[in-house]
Amino acid sequence: MSRSKWIQFVLDRMIWFILLLVILFFWLRAGDKFLTGINLINILLHASVLGVLTIGQTICLLSGNFDLSAEGAVSLLTVLAAWLMLPYREMTLAQAGGIGWELSPFIVIPIILVLGTVIGWINGFLITRLRMNNFIVTLAMQLFLRGLAFVISLGAIMPGTPKEFNWLGGGRIGAIPVSVIVTILLFLGFEFFLKYSRFGRELYAVGANRDAARASGFKPALTITKAYMIGGFMAGLASWMLLGRLEVSVPTLGVGMTLETVASAVIGGVALSGGSGSIMGAFSGVLLLSVVDTGLNLMEVDPFWVTGVRGLIILVALLLEVQKARIRVGAVATRSGSSTGTAAKS
Amino acid sequence: MDTSQPVILEMKGISKAFPGVQALENVDLVVYGGEIHGLVGKNGAGKSTLMAILMGIHQMDSGTLEINGHRFTSMTPHEALEAGIAYVPQQVRMMDSLTVAENILAGNLPVNRLGLVDWKATYQEAQERLHKLGLELDVHERVEGLGVVEQTMLAIAKALFSNAKLIILDEPTAALSRVDIDRLFGFVRSLKKMGVAFIYISHHLEEVFEICDRVTVLRNGQLVGTYVVSELDIPKLIRFMVGEDIRDYERSSSKQDDPVLVVKGLTRRGHYEEVNLVVHKGEVVGLSGLAGSGAASLGRALFGLERRGIGEIWVNGKPFTARDPRQALDQGLAYLPQDRYRFGLVGSRPVRENVTYTILHQLLNPAGLISFFKERTLVQRYINDLGVVCPSPEQRVNLLSGGNQQKVVFAKLAATRPSILVLHEPTQGIDVRAKIDIYRIVDELASQGVAILIISSEVRELLGVCDRILVMYNGKITAEFKAGEPVTTPENILLTIEGGNIYEQKQMDPVRS
């Protein structure tokens, strides 16, 4: 019994052990270059925007739904924020200014956060009330939002966001970037929140078995809508963080991030079928992707290889997940088998 | 019986045990060519296990199996098909979006010289094959466009095209109207003349008398006997099915006078009509009926899982207006679903969470978060009270045994402190020991003043635990049996469940003699 518990313990934290192994590998191969403070902070910085989006994605996945729209929201909200804050300028060399209202960041930040949440609500409404397929709804939403971003920006980049705005993305407290601190706090906060809040319970129940959740007095439609609203809010936050770091809006910001967020969640053990996985698990997935990116970069591996390596990592993670379930079932089967054996004897 | 026909199937001394249950013990079954052979018995009597063995899904522990003179000691599903055994379930599964012809010829569609499908030949051949069986269907039609009875007949035809000798029909009429039943029976009779053998499984005994030549009765995994149908009548057959075993559980009534659940004139077209019933405080009422009688949908509708239709419902003297499970729970009505894997439990989550899903709002601390301390104490209390056997409250629910899972559902419902508890087949799929535990819990809750309505087809179990038993037939409550009255016998109840009238069968003598 204690042995199977021990196996369970290791299986549940498998991904952290792998993360350690990967770090060890890079340390041995890339030497001291890898384990410097600056490099570690780089890894975390790399993980921050992706991490914030992954939290939103994970919450949607836990409810049993994809959110493909978040990267579209990032495109739109970064462009919109720059457009509202920057002074008017004629377009030159595909560079442009804003609409000329020069709104204060303290107005623009709430706007993009609220707008992100509203986008999530629309997703939730379409999926739960109008019973449209979550994959298609959020895919269409992604395209629509990115289209809007192009319309507003005319495809041009808008450089020079104000200092007050850049604090979250570019600011540092001592040597540590604000975005890194915020991301880690968000992961810890959401892990705690999902574990101890009523919403967290509902989320797992609805994702794992929607019918039973309903028959237990939960309202799946409401829970899923809330999950999308959190996803939308996190997209708003990620937009603020990303634009603040780059200080320039590009309408293609966010492209490809959906797949990275889904990959991180899956690597971290979040089930695409819903109801299984954790926020900290997803964090380990984010870290793994980010460590591998940075490590390969440091070893001066051809960047074309990096994408392929990521694909392999995702495959291996999925393989482990499947094996994990099998080992677990096997352990239980032997246990119950032995118990019926004793029952028969007595 | 025309004994000149060859023996198609001979099963002898079949036994099969599952962990904790002897599902079949020394059962014989012989089926001749051109015979329609009924197989009857209550739920759990062993019909499905016997058929599963015949189809090669389960292996028998002992006994012999002979199909068309070939002897098998063990059989795979593939070998069973090869031997000519075909199974037609209640809900036929075919390639719905393809045409009748494609379904018939699937796997060997005729091709032309280019290796492409020769559609003209396909349709022609399909048409001819069906015609030979006397079945006229539009072969161009997609299967999903056919009616239920056409799909069933097509499935039978398809089985015959792949050389089936013996076709198992499992409750084929459950979703059919009278006209369709006549069509199906006509088709089956014409095939019988061609020498095809059928095993006909049904809970509708009238149909057994209508179509079968002989009938084999199983009870508790044992063979009662095989009888020629023309020498039987329905009461006799019911007596064979029910047997004379003792009650499973004895209790004393805790019924009080105040009505808790009052239903007046509840009607939902196609499901139930003019349902009137009252359940009092501390009373246990059984509600029984065949599939489709309306008893099941009444339960779901009360809980707000389905539309309810029109009519009045009162709970504790207040109008009951709940439109979804949450409101139903808040207004004092809790429901234990029949399908506990789908509706009862979130299998991948721990016992602790499953128990408290219904009452999370009562466990919040001032910060609005769930108090784990309160939760753990509460869950531990229910685990102890209901005797849930689990290594820890953190165990995933789907790793528990059926009986313990059911106890977890009970804990979840009892935690809401309901005034009325509706149980739908509470003992389905759990072993005898756990059944007794479950009824003890029901009894305990009733003695605490909870009104209980049990929707179940396990008449004998209902007799053991209920103060009254209501019978539903065709959407209406047709009979009421009070505990302790001489007329309240399993035979009479089963008869009314089948749509009969006990007062027309006065010559029926009690079984206990």
mmCIF file with all atom_site columns, N, CA and C in Angstrom, chain A residues 1 192-193 195-198 201-202 204-206 208-219 275-277 328 332 335 340, chain B residues 303-305 324-326 329 341-346 348-349 352-353 356-358 360-361 364 369-370 372 375 391 395-396 399 412:
data_model
loop_
_atom_site.group_PDB
_atom_site.id
_atom_site.type_symbol
_atom_site.label_atom_id
_atom_site.label_alt_id
_atom_site.label_comp_id
_atom_site.label_asym_id
_atom_site.label_entity_id
_atom_site.label_seq_id
_atom_site.pdbx_PDB_ins_code
_atom_site.Cartn_x
_atom_site.Cartn_y
_atom_site.Cartn_z
_atom_site.occupancy
_atom_site.B_iso_or_equiv
_atom_site.pdbx_formal_charge
_atom_site.auth_seq_id
_atom_site.auth_comp_id
_atom_site.auth_asym_id
_atom_site.auth_atom_id
_atom_site.pdbx_PDB_model_num
ATOM 1   N N  . MET A 1 1   ? 0.828   -1.208  0.000   1.00 0.00 ? 1   MET A N  1
ATOM 2   C CA . MET A 1 1   ? 0.000   0.000   0.000   1.00 0.00 ? 1   MET A CA 1
ATOM 3   C C  . MET A 1 1   ? 0.861   1.255   0.000   1.00 0.00 ? 1   MET A C  1
ATOM 4   N N  . PHE A 1 192 ? -4.403  28.289  -5.384  1.00 0.00 ? 192 PHE A N  1
ATOM 5   C CA . PHE A 1 192 ? -5.108  28.376  -4.102  1.00 0.00 ? 192 PHE A CA 1
ATOM 6   C C  . PHE A 1 192 ? -6.607  28.567  -4.338  1.00 0.00 ? 192 PHE A C  1
ATOM 7   N N  . PHE A 1 193 ? -6.918  29.479  -5.241  1.00 0.00 ? 193 PHE A N  1
ATOM 8   C CA . PHE A 1 193 ? -8.310  29.831  -5.508  1.00 0.00 ? 193 PHE A CA 1
ATOM 9   C C  . PHE A 1 193 ? -9.108  28.617  -6.000  1.00 0.00 ? 193 PHE A C  1
ATOM 10  N N  . LYS A 1 195 ? -8.468  25.577  -5.516  1.00 0.00 ? 195 LYS A N  1
ATOM 11  C CA . LYS A 1 195 ? -8.537  24.524  -4.522  1.00 0.00 ? 195 LYS A CA 1
ATOM 12  C C  . LYS A 1 195 ? -9.555  24.839  -3.432  1.00 0.00 ? 195 LYS A C  1
ATOM 13  N N  . TYR A 1 196 ? -9.636  26.093  -3.054  1.00 0.00 ? 196 TYR A N  1
ATOM 14  C CA . TYR A 1 196 ? -10.428 26.424  -1.876  1.00 0.00 ? 196 TYR A CA 1
ATOM 15  C C  . TYR A 1 196 ? -11.724 27.157  -2.175  1.00 0.00 ? 196 TYR A C  1
ATOM 16  N N  . SER A 1 197 ? -11.955 27.526  -3.422  1.00 0.00 ? 197 SER A N  1
ATOM 17  C CA . SER A 1 197 ? -13.174 28.289  -3.682  1.00 0.00 ? 197 SER A CA 1
ATOM 18  C C  . SER A 1 197 ? -14.265 27.379  -4.207  1.00 0.00 ? 197 SER A C  1
ATOM 19  N N  . ARG A 1 198 ? -15.482 27.853  -4.078  1.00 0.00 ? 198 ARG A N  1
ATOM 20  C CA . ARG A 1 198 ? -16.622 27.122  -4.591  1.00 0.00 ? 198 ARG A CA 1
ATOM 21  C C  . ARG A 1 198 ? -16.505 27.012  -6.112  1.00 0.00 ? 198 ARG A C  1
ATOM 22  N N  . ARG A 1 201 ? -14.315 24.104  -7.226  1.00 0.00 ? 201 ARG A N  1
ATOM 23  C CA . ARG A 1 201 ? -15.021 22.830  -7.137  1.00 0.00 ? 201 ARG A CA 1
ATOM 24  C C  . ARG A 1 201 ? -15.943 22.633  -8.341  1.00 0.00 ? 201 ARG A C  1
ATOM 25  N N  . GLU A 1 202 ? -16.716 23.698  -8.599  1.00 0.00 ? 202 GLU A N  1
ATOM 26  C CA . GLU A 1 202 ? -17.664 23.625  -9.715  1.00 0.00 ? 202 GLU A CA 1
ATOM 27  C C  . GLU A 1 202 ? -16.935 23.350  -11.018 1.00 0.00 ? 202 GLU A C  1
ATOM 28  N N  . TYR A 1 204 ? -14.029 21.903  -11.690 1.00 0.00 ? 204 TYR A N  1
ATOM 29  C CA . TYR A 1 204 ? -13.571 20.520  -11.875 1.00 0.00 ? 204 TYR A CA 1
ATOM 30  C C  . TYR A 1 204 ? -14.747 19.584  -12.104 1.00 0.00 ? 204 TYR A C  1
ATOM 31  N N  . ALA A 1 205 ? -15.832 19.793  -11.334 1.00 0.00 ? 205 ALA A N  1
ATOM 32  C CA . ALA A 1 205 ? -16.993 18.908  -11.453 1.00 0.00 ? 205 ALA A CA 1
ATOM 33  C C  . ALA A 1 205 ? -17.614 19.039  -12.843 1.00 0.00 ? 205 ALA A C  1
ATOM 34  N N  . VAL A 1 206 ? -17.787 20.274  -13.290 1.00 0.00 ? 206 VAL A N  1
ATOM 35  C CA . VAL A 1 206 ? -18.410 20.504  -14.593 1.00 0.00 ? 206 VAL A CA 1
ATOM 36  C C  . VAL A 1 206 ? -17.541 19.926  -15.705 1.00 0.00 ? 206 VAL A C  1
ATOM 37  N N  . ALA A 1 208 ? -15.354 17.469  -15.488 1.00 0.00 ? 208 ALA A N  1
ATOM 38  C CA . ALA A 1 208 ? -15.215 16.016  -15.447 1.00 0.00 ? 208 ALA A CA 1
ATOM 39  C C  . ALA A 1 208 ? -16.520 15.318  -15.806 1.00 0.00 ? 208 ALA A C  1
ATOM 40  N N  . ASN A 1 209 ? -17.637 15.871  -15.396 1.00 0.00 ? 209 ASN A N  1
ATOM 41  C CA . ASN A 1 209 ? -18.924 15.226  -15.678 1.00 0.00 ? 209 ASN A CA 1
ATOM 42  C C  . ASN A 1 209 ? -20.027 16.276  -15.582 1.00 0.00 ? 209 ASN A C  1
ATOM 43  N N  . ARG A 1 210 ? -20.333 16.846  -16.716 1.00 0.00 ? 210 ARG A N  1
ATOM 44  C CA . ARG A 1 210 ? -21.267 17.959  -16.747 1.00 0.00 ? 210 ARG A CA 1
ATOM 45  C C  . ARG A 1 210 ? -22.657 17.563  -16.250 1.00 0.00 ? 210 ARG A C  1
ATOM 46  N N  . ASP A 1 211 ? -23.110 16.364  -16.632 1.00 0.00 ? 211 ASP A N  1
ATOM 47  C CA . ASP A 1 211 ? -24.451 15.934  -16.230 1.00 0.00 ? 211 ASP A CA 1
ATOM 48  C C  . ASP A 1 211 ? -24.549 15.750  -14.721 1.00 0.00 ? 211 ASP A C  1
ATOM 49  N N  . ALA A 1 212 ? -23.519 15.108  -14.159 1.00 0.00 ? 212 ALA A N  1
ATOM 50  C CA . ALA A 1 212 ? -23.548 14.879  -12.716 1.00 0.00 ? 212 ALA A CA 1
ATOM 51  C C  . ALA A 1 212 ? -23.435 16.212  -11.977 1.00 0.00 ? 212 ALA A C  1
ATOM 52  N N  . ALA A 1 213 ? -22.649 17.135  -12.527 1.00 0.00 ? 213 ALA A N  1
ATOM 53  C CA . ALA A 1 213 ? -22.506 18.444  -11.888 1.00 0.00 ? 213 ALA A CA 1
ATOM 54  C C  . ALA A 1 213 ? -23.863 19.130  -11.832 1.00 0.00 ? 213 ALA A C  1
ATOM 55  N N  . ARG A 1 214 ? -24.594 19.046  -12.931 1.00 0.00 ? 214 ARG A N  1
ATOM 56  C CA . ARG A 1 214 ? -25.911 19.663  -12.975 1.00 0.00 ? 214 ARG A CA 1
ATOM 57  C C  . ARG A 1 214 ? -26.854 18.992  -11.971 1.00 0.00 ? 214 ARG A C  1
ATOM 58  N N  . ALA A 1 215 ? -26.800 17.655  -11.932 1.00 0.00 ? 215 ALA A N  1
ATOM 59  C CA . ALA A 1 215 ? -27.674 16.926  -11.011 1.00 0.00 ? 215 ALA A CA 1
ATOM 60  C C  . ALA A 1 215 ? -27.243 17.118  -9.561  1.00 0.00 ? 215 ALA A C  1
ATOM 61  N N  . SER A 1 216 ? -26.049 17.701  -9.336  1.00 0.00 ? 216 SER A N  1
ATOM 62  C CA . SER A 1 216 ? -25.616 17.989  -7.973  1.00 0.00 ? 216 SER A CA 1
ATOM 63  C C  . SER A 1 216 ? -25.948 19.424  -7.593  1.00 0.00 ? 216 SER A C  1
ATOM 64  N N  . GLY A 1 217 ? -26.636 20.129  -8.475  1.00 0.00 ? 217 GLY A N  1
ATOM 65  C CA . GLY A 1 217 ? -27.057 21.487  -8.153  1.00 0.00 ? 217 GLY A CA 1
ATOM 66  C C  . GLY A 1 217 ? -26.155 22.575  -8.691  1.00 0.00 ? 217 GLY A C  1
ATOM 67  N N  . PHE A 1 218 ? -25.155 22.229  -9.481  1.00 0.00 ? 218 PHE A N  1
ATOM 68  C CA . PHE A 1 218 ? -24.338 23.270  -10.103 1.00 0.00 ? 218 PHE A CA 1
ATOM 69  C C  . PHE A 1 218 ? -24.999 23.732  -11.385 1.00 0.00 ? 218 PHE A C  1
ATOM 70  N N  . LYS A 1 219 ? -24.517 24.889  -11.885 1.00 0.00 ? 219 LYS A N  1
ATOM 71  C CA . LYS A 1 219 ? -25.045 25.383  -13.155 1.00 0.00 ? 219 LYS A CA 1
ATOM 72  C C  . LYS A 1 219 ? -23.914 25.438  -14.170 1.00 0.00 ? 219 LYS A C  1
ATOM 73  N N  . GLY A 1 275 ? -11.687 18.725  -16.434 1.00 0.00 ? 275 GLY A N  1
ATOM 74  C CA . GLY A 1 275 ? -11.859 18.211  -15.088 1.00 0.00 ? 275 GLY A CA 1
ATOM 75  C C  . GLY A 1 275 ? -10.645 17.588  -14.437 1.00 0.00 ? 275 GLY A C  1
ATOM 76  N N  . SER A 1 276 ? -9.514  17.618  -15.129 1.00 0.00 ? 276 SER A N  1
ATOM 77  C CA . SER A 1 276 ? -8.342  16.987  -14.545 1.00 0.00 ? 276 SER A CA 1
ATOM 78  C C  . SER A 1 276 ? -7.099  17.808  -14.855 1.00 0.00 ? 276 SER A C  1
ATOM 79  N N  . GLY A 1 277 ? -6.275  18.001  -13.826 1.00 0.00 ? 277 GLY A N  1
ATOM 80  C CA . GLY A 1 277 ? -5.084  18.813  -13.990 1.00 0.00 ? 277 GLY A CA 1
ATOM 81  C C  . GLY A 1 277 ? -5.079  19.935  -12.970 1.00 0.00 ? 277 GLY A C  1
ATOM 82  N N  . ARG A 1 328 ? -1.621  3.624   -12.878 1.00 0.00 ? 328 ARG A N  1
ATOM 83  C CA . ARG A 1 328 ? -2.524  3.832   -11.768 1.00 0.00 ? 328 ARG A CA 1
ATOM 84  C C  . ARG A 1 328 ? -3.608  2.753   -11.745 1.00 0.00 ? 328 ARG A C  1
ATOM 85  N N  . VAL A 1 332 ? -4.324  -0.202  -8.893  1.00 0.00 ? 332 VAL A N  1
ATOM 86  C CA . VAL A 1 332 ? -5.607  -0.403  -8.225  1.00 0.00 ? 332 VAL A CA 1
ATOM 87  C C  . VAL A 1 332 ? -6.114  -1.821  -8.458  1.00 0.00 ? 332 VAL A C  1
ATOM 88  N N  . ARG A 1 335 ? -4.481  -4.266  -6.314  1.00 0.00 ? 335 ARG A N  1
ATOM 89  C CA . ARG A 1 335 ? -4.899  -4.101  -4.933  1.00 0.00 ? 335 ARG A CA 1
ATOM 90  C C  . ARG A 1 335 ? -6.263  -4.743  -4.703  1.00 0.00 ? 335 ARG A C  1
ATOM 91  N N  . THR A 1 340 ? -10.064 -9.194  -2.928  1.00 0.00 ? 340 THR A N  1
ATOM 92  C CA . THR A 1 340 ? -11.102 -10.201 -3.146  1.00 0.00 ? 340 THR A CA 1
ATOM 93  C C  . THR A 1 340 ? -10.536 -11.588 -2.863  1.00 0.00 ? 340 THR A C  1
ATOM 94  N N  . PHE B 2 303 ? -37.254 16.400  -10.507 1.00 0.00 ? 303 PHE B N  1
ATOM 95  C CA . PHE B 2 303 ? -35.974 17.002  -10.098 1.00 0.00 ? 303 PHE B CA 1
ATOM 96  C C  . PHE B 2 303 ? -35.563 18.145  -11.022 1.00 0.00 ? 303 PHE B C  1
ATOM 97  N N  . GLY B 2 304 ? -36.298 18.337  -12.100 1.00 0.00 ? 304 GLY B N  1
ATOM 98  C CA . GLY B 2 304 ? -35.951 19.438  -13.002 1.00 0.00 ? 304 GLY B CA 1
ATOM 99  C C  . GLY B 2 304 ? -34.922 19.069  -14.045 1.00 0.00 ? 304 GLY B C  1
ATOM 100 N N  . LEU B 2 305 ? -34.692 17.757  -14.242 1.00 0.00 ? 305 LEU B N  1
ATOM 101 C CA . LEU B 2 305 ? -33.751 17.350  -15.291 1.00 0.00 ? 305 LEU B CA 1
ATOM 102 C C  . LEU B 2 305 ? -34.445 17.304  -16.648 1.00 0.00 ? 305 LEU B C  1
ATOM 103 N N  . ASP B 2 324 ? -34.726 23.698  -12.084 1.00 0.00 ? 324 ASP B N  1
ATOM 104 C CA . ASP B 2 324 ? -33.479 22.944  -12.287 1.00 0.00 ? 324 ASP B CA 1
ATOM 105 C C  . ASP B 2 324 ? -33.092 22.265  -10.964 1.00 0.00 ? 324 ASP B C  1
ATOM 106 N N  . PRO B 2 325 ? -32.131 21.354  -11.016 1.00 0.00 ? 325 PRO B N  1
ATOM 107 C CA . PRO B 2 325 ? -31.780 20.599  -9.803  1.00 0.00 ? 325 PRO B CA 1
ATOM 108 C C  . PRO B 2 325 ? -31.441 21.483  -8.604  1.00 0.00 ? 325 PRO B C  1
ATOM 109 N N  . ARG B 2 326 ? -30.736 22.593  -8.856  1.00 0.00 ? 326 ARG B N  1
ATOM 110 C CA . ARG B 2 326 ? -30.372 23.449  -7.724  1.00 0.00 ? 326 ARG B CA 1
ATOM 111 C C  . ARG B 2 326 ? -31.613 23.909  -6.962  1.00 0.00 ? 326 ARG B C  1
ATOM 112 N N  . LEU B 2 329 ? -33.297 21.084  -5.064  1.00 0.00 ? 329 LEU B N  1
ATOM 113 C CA . LEU B 2 329 ? -32.615 20.800  -3.801  1.00 0.00 ? 329 LEU B CA 1
ATOM 114 C C  . LEU B 2 329 ? -32.971 21.859  -2.762  1.00 0.00 ? 329 LEU B C  1
ATOM 115 N N  . TYR B 2 341 ? -23.182 6.663   -12.948 1.00 0.00 ? 341 TYR B N  1
ATOM 116 C CA . TYR B 2 341 ? -21.913 7.056   -13.561 1.00 0.00 ? 341 TYR B CA 1
ATOM 117 C C  . TYR B 2 341 ? -22.072 8.366   -14.317 1.00 0.00 ? 341 TYR B C  1
ATOM 118 N N  . ARG B 2 342 ? -23.240 8.539   -14.931 1.00 0.00 ? 342 ARG B N  1
ATOM 119 C CA . ARG B 2 342 ? -23.416 9.754   -15.717 1.00 0.00 ? 342 ARG B CA 1
ATOM 120 C C  . ARG B 2 342 ? -23.972 10.902  -14.875 1.00 0.00 ? 342 ARG B C  1
ATOM 121 N N  . PHE B 2 343 ? -24.984 10.613  -14.048 1.00 0.00 ? 343 PHE B N  1
ATOM 122 C CA . PHE B 2 343 ? -25.652 11.705  -13.345 1.00 0.00 ? 343 PHE B CA 1
ATOM 123 C C  . PHE B 2 343 ? -25.345 11.758  -11.852 1.00 0.00 ? 343 PHE B C  1
ATOM 124 N N  . GLY B 2 344 ? -24.866 10.650  -11.304 1.00 0.00 ? 344 GLY B N  1
ATOM 125 C CA . GLY B 2 344 ? -24.756 10.620  -9.847  1.00 0.00 ? 344 GLY B CA 1
ATOM 126 C C  . GLY B 2 344 ? -23.428 11.122  -9.323  1.00 0.00 ? 344 GLY B C  1
ATOM 127 N N  . LEU B 2 345 ? -22.343 10.783  -10.008 1.00 0.00 ? 345 LEU B N  1
ATOM 128 C CA . LEU B 2 345 ? -21.030 11.025  -9.442  1.00 0.00 ? 345 LEU B CA 1
ATOM 129 C C  . LEU B 2 345 ? -20.091 11.650  -10.459 1.00 0.00 ? 345 LEU B C  1
ATOM 130 N N  . VAL B 2 346 ? -19.140 12.421  -9.940  1.00 0.00 ? 346 VAL B N  1
ATOM 131 C CA . VAL B 2 346 ? -18.042 12.872  -10.786 1.00 0.00 ? 346 VAL B CA 1
ATOM 132 C C  . VAL B 2 346 ? -16.904 11.909  -10.502 1.00 0.00 ? 346 VAL B C  1
ATOM 133 N N  . SER B 2 348 ? -13.947 11.026  -11.446 1.00 0.00 ? 348 SER B N  1
ATOM 134 C CA . SER B 2 348 ? -12.514 11.262  -11.305 1.00 0.00 ? 348 SER B CA 1
ATOM 135 C C  . SER B 2 348 ? -12.185 12.136  -10.096 1.00 0.00 ? 348 SER B C  1
ATOM 136 N N  . ARG B 2 349 ? -13.197 12.568  -9.355  1.00 0.00 ? 349 ARG B N  1
ATOM 137 C CA . ARG B 2 349 ? -12.935 13.404  -8.188  1.00 0.00 ? 349 ARG B CA 1
ATOM 138 C C  . ARG B 2 349 ? -13.076 12.566  -6.907  1.00 0.00 ? 349 ARG B C  1
ATOM 139 N N  . ARG B 2 352 ? -14.612 12.898  -0.950  1.00 0.00 ? 352 ARG B N  1
ATOM 140 C CA . ARG B 2 352 ? -14.876 14.123  -0.181  1.00 0.00 ? 352 ARG B CA 1
ATOM 141 C C  . ARG B 2 352 ? -15.606 15.157  -1.019  1.00 0.00 ? 352 ARG B C  1
ATOM 142 N N  . GLU B 2 353 ? -15.114 15.425  -2.216  1.00 0.00 ? 353 GLU B N  1
ATOM 143 C CA . GLU B 2 353 ? -15.741 16.449  -3.038  1.00 0.00 ? 353 GLU B CA 1
ATOM 144 C C  . GLU B 2 353 ? -17.142 16.037  -3.467  1.00 0.00 ? 353 GLU B C  1
ATOM 145 N N  . THR B 2 356 ? -19.898 16.681  -0.909  1.00 0.00 ? 356 THR B N  1
ATOM 146 C CA . THR B 2 356 ? -20.273 18.052  -0.530  1.00 0.00 ? 356 THR B CA 1
ATOM 147 C C  . THR B 2 356 ? -20.694 18.930  -1.702  1.00 0.00 ? 356 THR B C  1
ATOM 148 N N  . TYR B 2 357 ? -20.758 18.380  -2.919  1.00 0.00 ? 357 TYR B N  1
ATOM 149 C CA . TYR B 2 357 ? -21.145 19.216  -4.058  1.00 0.00 ? 357 TYR B CA 1
ATOM 150 C C  . TYR B 2 357 ? -22.460 19.946  -3.820  1.00 0.00 ? 357 TYR B C  1
ATOM 151 N N  . THR B 2 358 ? -23.411 19.254  -3.182  1.00 0.00 ? 358 THR B N  1
ATOM 152 C CA . THR B 2 358 ? -24.738 19.844  -3.051  1.00 0.00 ? 358 THR B CA 1
ATOM 153 C C  . THR B 2 358 ? -24.817 20.904  -1.967  1.00 0.00 ? 358 THR B C  1
ATOM 154 N N  . LEU B 2 360 ? -22.070 23.008  -0.834  1.00 0.00 ? 360 LEU B N  1
ATOM 155 C CA . LEU B 2 360 ? -20.862 23.839  -0.702  1.00 0.00 ? 360 LEU B CA 1
ATOM 156 C C  . LEU B 2 360 ? -21.180 25.181  -0.052  1.00 0.00 ? 360 LEU B C  1
ATOM 157 N N  . HIS B 2 361 ? -22.338 25.735  -0.369  1.00 0.00 ? 361 HIS B N  1
ATOM 158 C CA . HIS B 2 361 ? -22.649 27.066  0.161   1.00 0.00 ? 361 HIS B CA 1
ATOM 159 C C  . HIS B 2 361 ? -22.765 27.068  1.684   1.00 0.00 ? 361 HIS B C  1
ATOM 160 N N  . LEU B 2 364 ? -18.859 27.486  3.532   1.00 0.00 ? 364 LEU B N  1
ATOM 161 C CA . LEU B 2 364 ? -17.954 28.600  3.300   1.00 0.00 ? 364 LEU B CA 1
ATOM 162 C C  . LEU B 2 364 ? -17.596 29.272  4.619   1.00 0.00 ? 364 LEU B C  1
ATOM 163 N N  . LEU B 2 369 ? -14.358 31.185  1.249   1.00 0.00 ? 369 LEU B N  1
ATOM 164 C CA . LEU B 2 369 ? -13.690 29.975  0.754   1.00 0.00 ? 369 LEU B CA 1
ATOM 165 C C  . LEU B 2 369 ? -14.232 28.761  1.507   1.00 0.00 ? 369 LEU B C  1
ATOM 166 N N  . ILE B 2 370 ? -13.997 27.594  0.920   1.00 0.00 ? 370 ILE B N  1
ATOM 167 C CA . ILE B 2 370 ? -14.508 26.375  1.542   1.00 0.00 ? 370 ILE B CA 1
ATOM 168 C C  . ILE B 2 370 ? -13.687 26.044  2.776   1.00 0.00 ? 370 ILE B C  1
ATOM 169 N N  . PHE B 2 372 ? -12.081 23.604  4.872   1.00 0.00 ? 372 PHE B N  1
ATOM 170 C CA . PHE B 2 372 ? -11.718 22.193  4.761   1.00 0.00 ? 372 PHE B CA 1
ATOM 171 C C  . PHE B 2 372 ? -11.987 21.454  6.055   1.00 0.00 ? 372 PHE B C  1
ATOM 172 N N  . GLU B 2 375 ? -15.614 20.694  6.141   1.00 0.00 ? 375 GLU B N  1
ATOM 173 C CA . GLU B 2 375 ? -15.896 19.711  5.104   1.00 0.00 ? 375 GLU B CA 1
ATOM 174 C C  . GLU B 2 375 ? -15.459 18.315  5.546   1.00 0.00 ? 375 GLU B C  1
ATOM 175 N N  . PRO B 2 391 ? -10.560 3.668   1.338   1.00 0.00 ? 391 PRO B N  1
ATOM 176 C CA . PRO B 2 391 ? -9.283  3.829   2.039   1.00 0.00 ? 391 PRO B CA 1
ATOM 177 C C  . PRO B 2 391 ? -9.150  5.218   2.661   1.00 0.00 ? 391 PRO B C  1
ATOM 178 N N  . GLN B 2 395 ? -9.999  9.236   -1.849  1.00 0.00 ? 395 GLN B N  1
ATOM 179 C CA . GLN B 2 395 ? -10.042 8.237   -2.912  1.00 0.00 ? 395 GLN B CA 1
ATOM 180 C C  . GLN B 2 395 ? -10.951 8.700   -4.042  1.00 0.00 ? 395 GLN B C  1
ATOM 181 N N  . ARG B 2 396 ? -10.515 8.477   -5.266  1.00 0.00 ? 396 ARG B N  1
ATOM 182 C CA . ARG B 2 396 ? -11.380 8.791   -6.408  1.00 0.00 ? 396 ARG B CA 1
ATOM 183 C C  . ARG B 2 396 ? -12.613 7.897   -6.377  1.00 0.00 ? 396 ARG B C  1
ATOM 184 N N  . LEU B 2 399 ? -13.117 4.464   -8.224  1.00 0.00 ? 399 LEU B N  1
ATOM 185 C CA . LEU B 2 399 ? -12.361 3.285   -7.833  1.00 0.00 ? 399 LEU B CA 1
ATOM 186 C C  . LEU B 2 399 ? -13.075 2.500   -6.732  1.00 0.00 ? 399 LEU B C  1
ATOM 187 N N  . LYS B 2 412 ? -24.412 12.472  -0.458  1.00 0.00 ? 412 LYS B N  1
ATOM 188 C CA . LYS B 2 412 ? -24.519 13.767  -1.129  1.00 0.00 ? 412 LYS B CA 1
ATOM 189 C C  . LYS B 2 412 ? -25.943 14.310  -1.021  1.00 0.00 ? 412 LYS B C  1
#
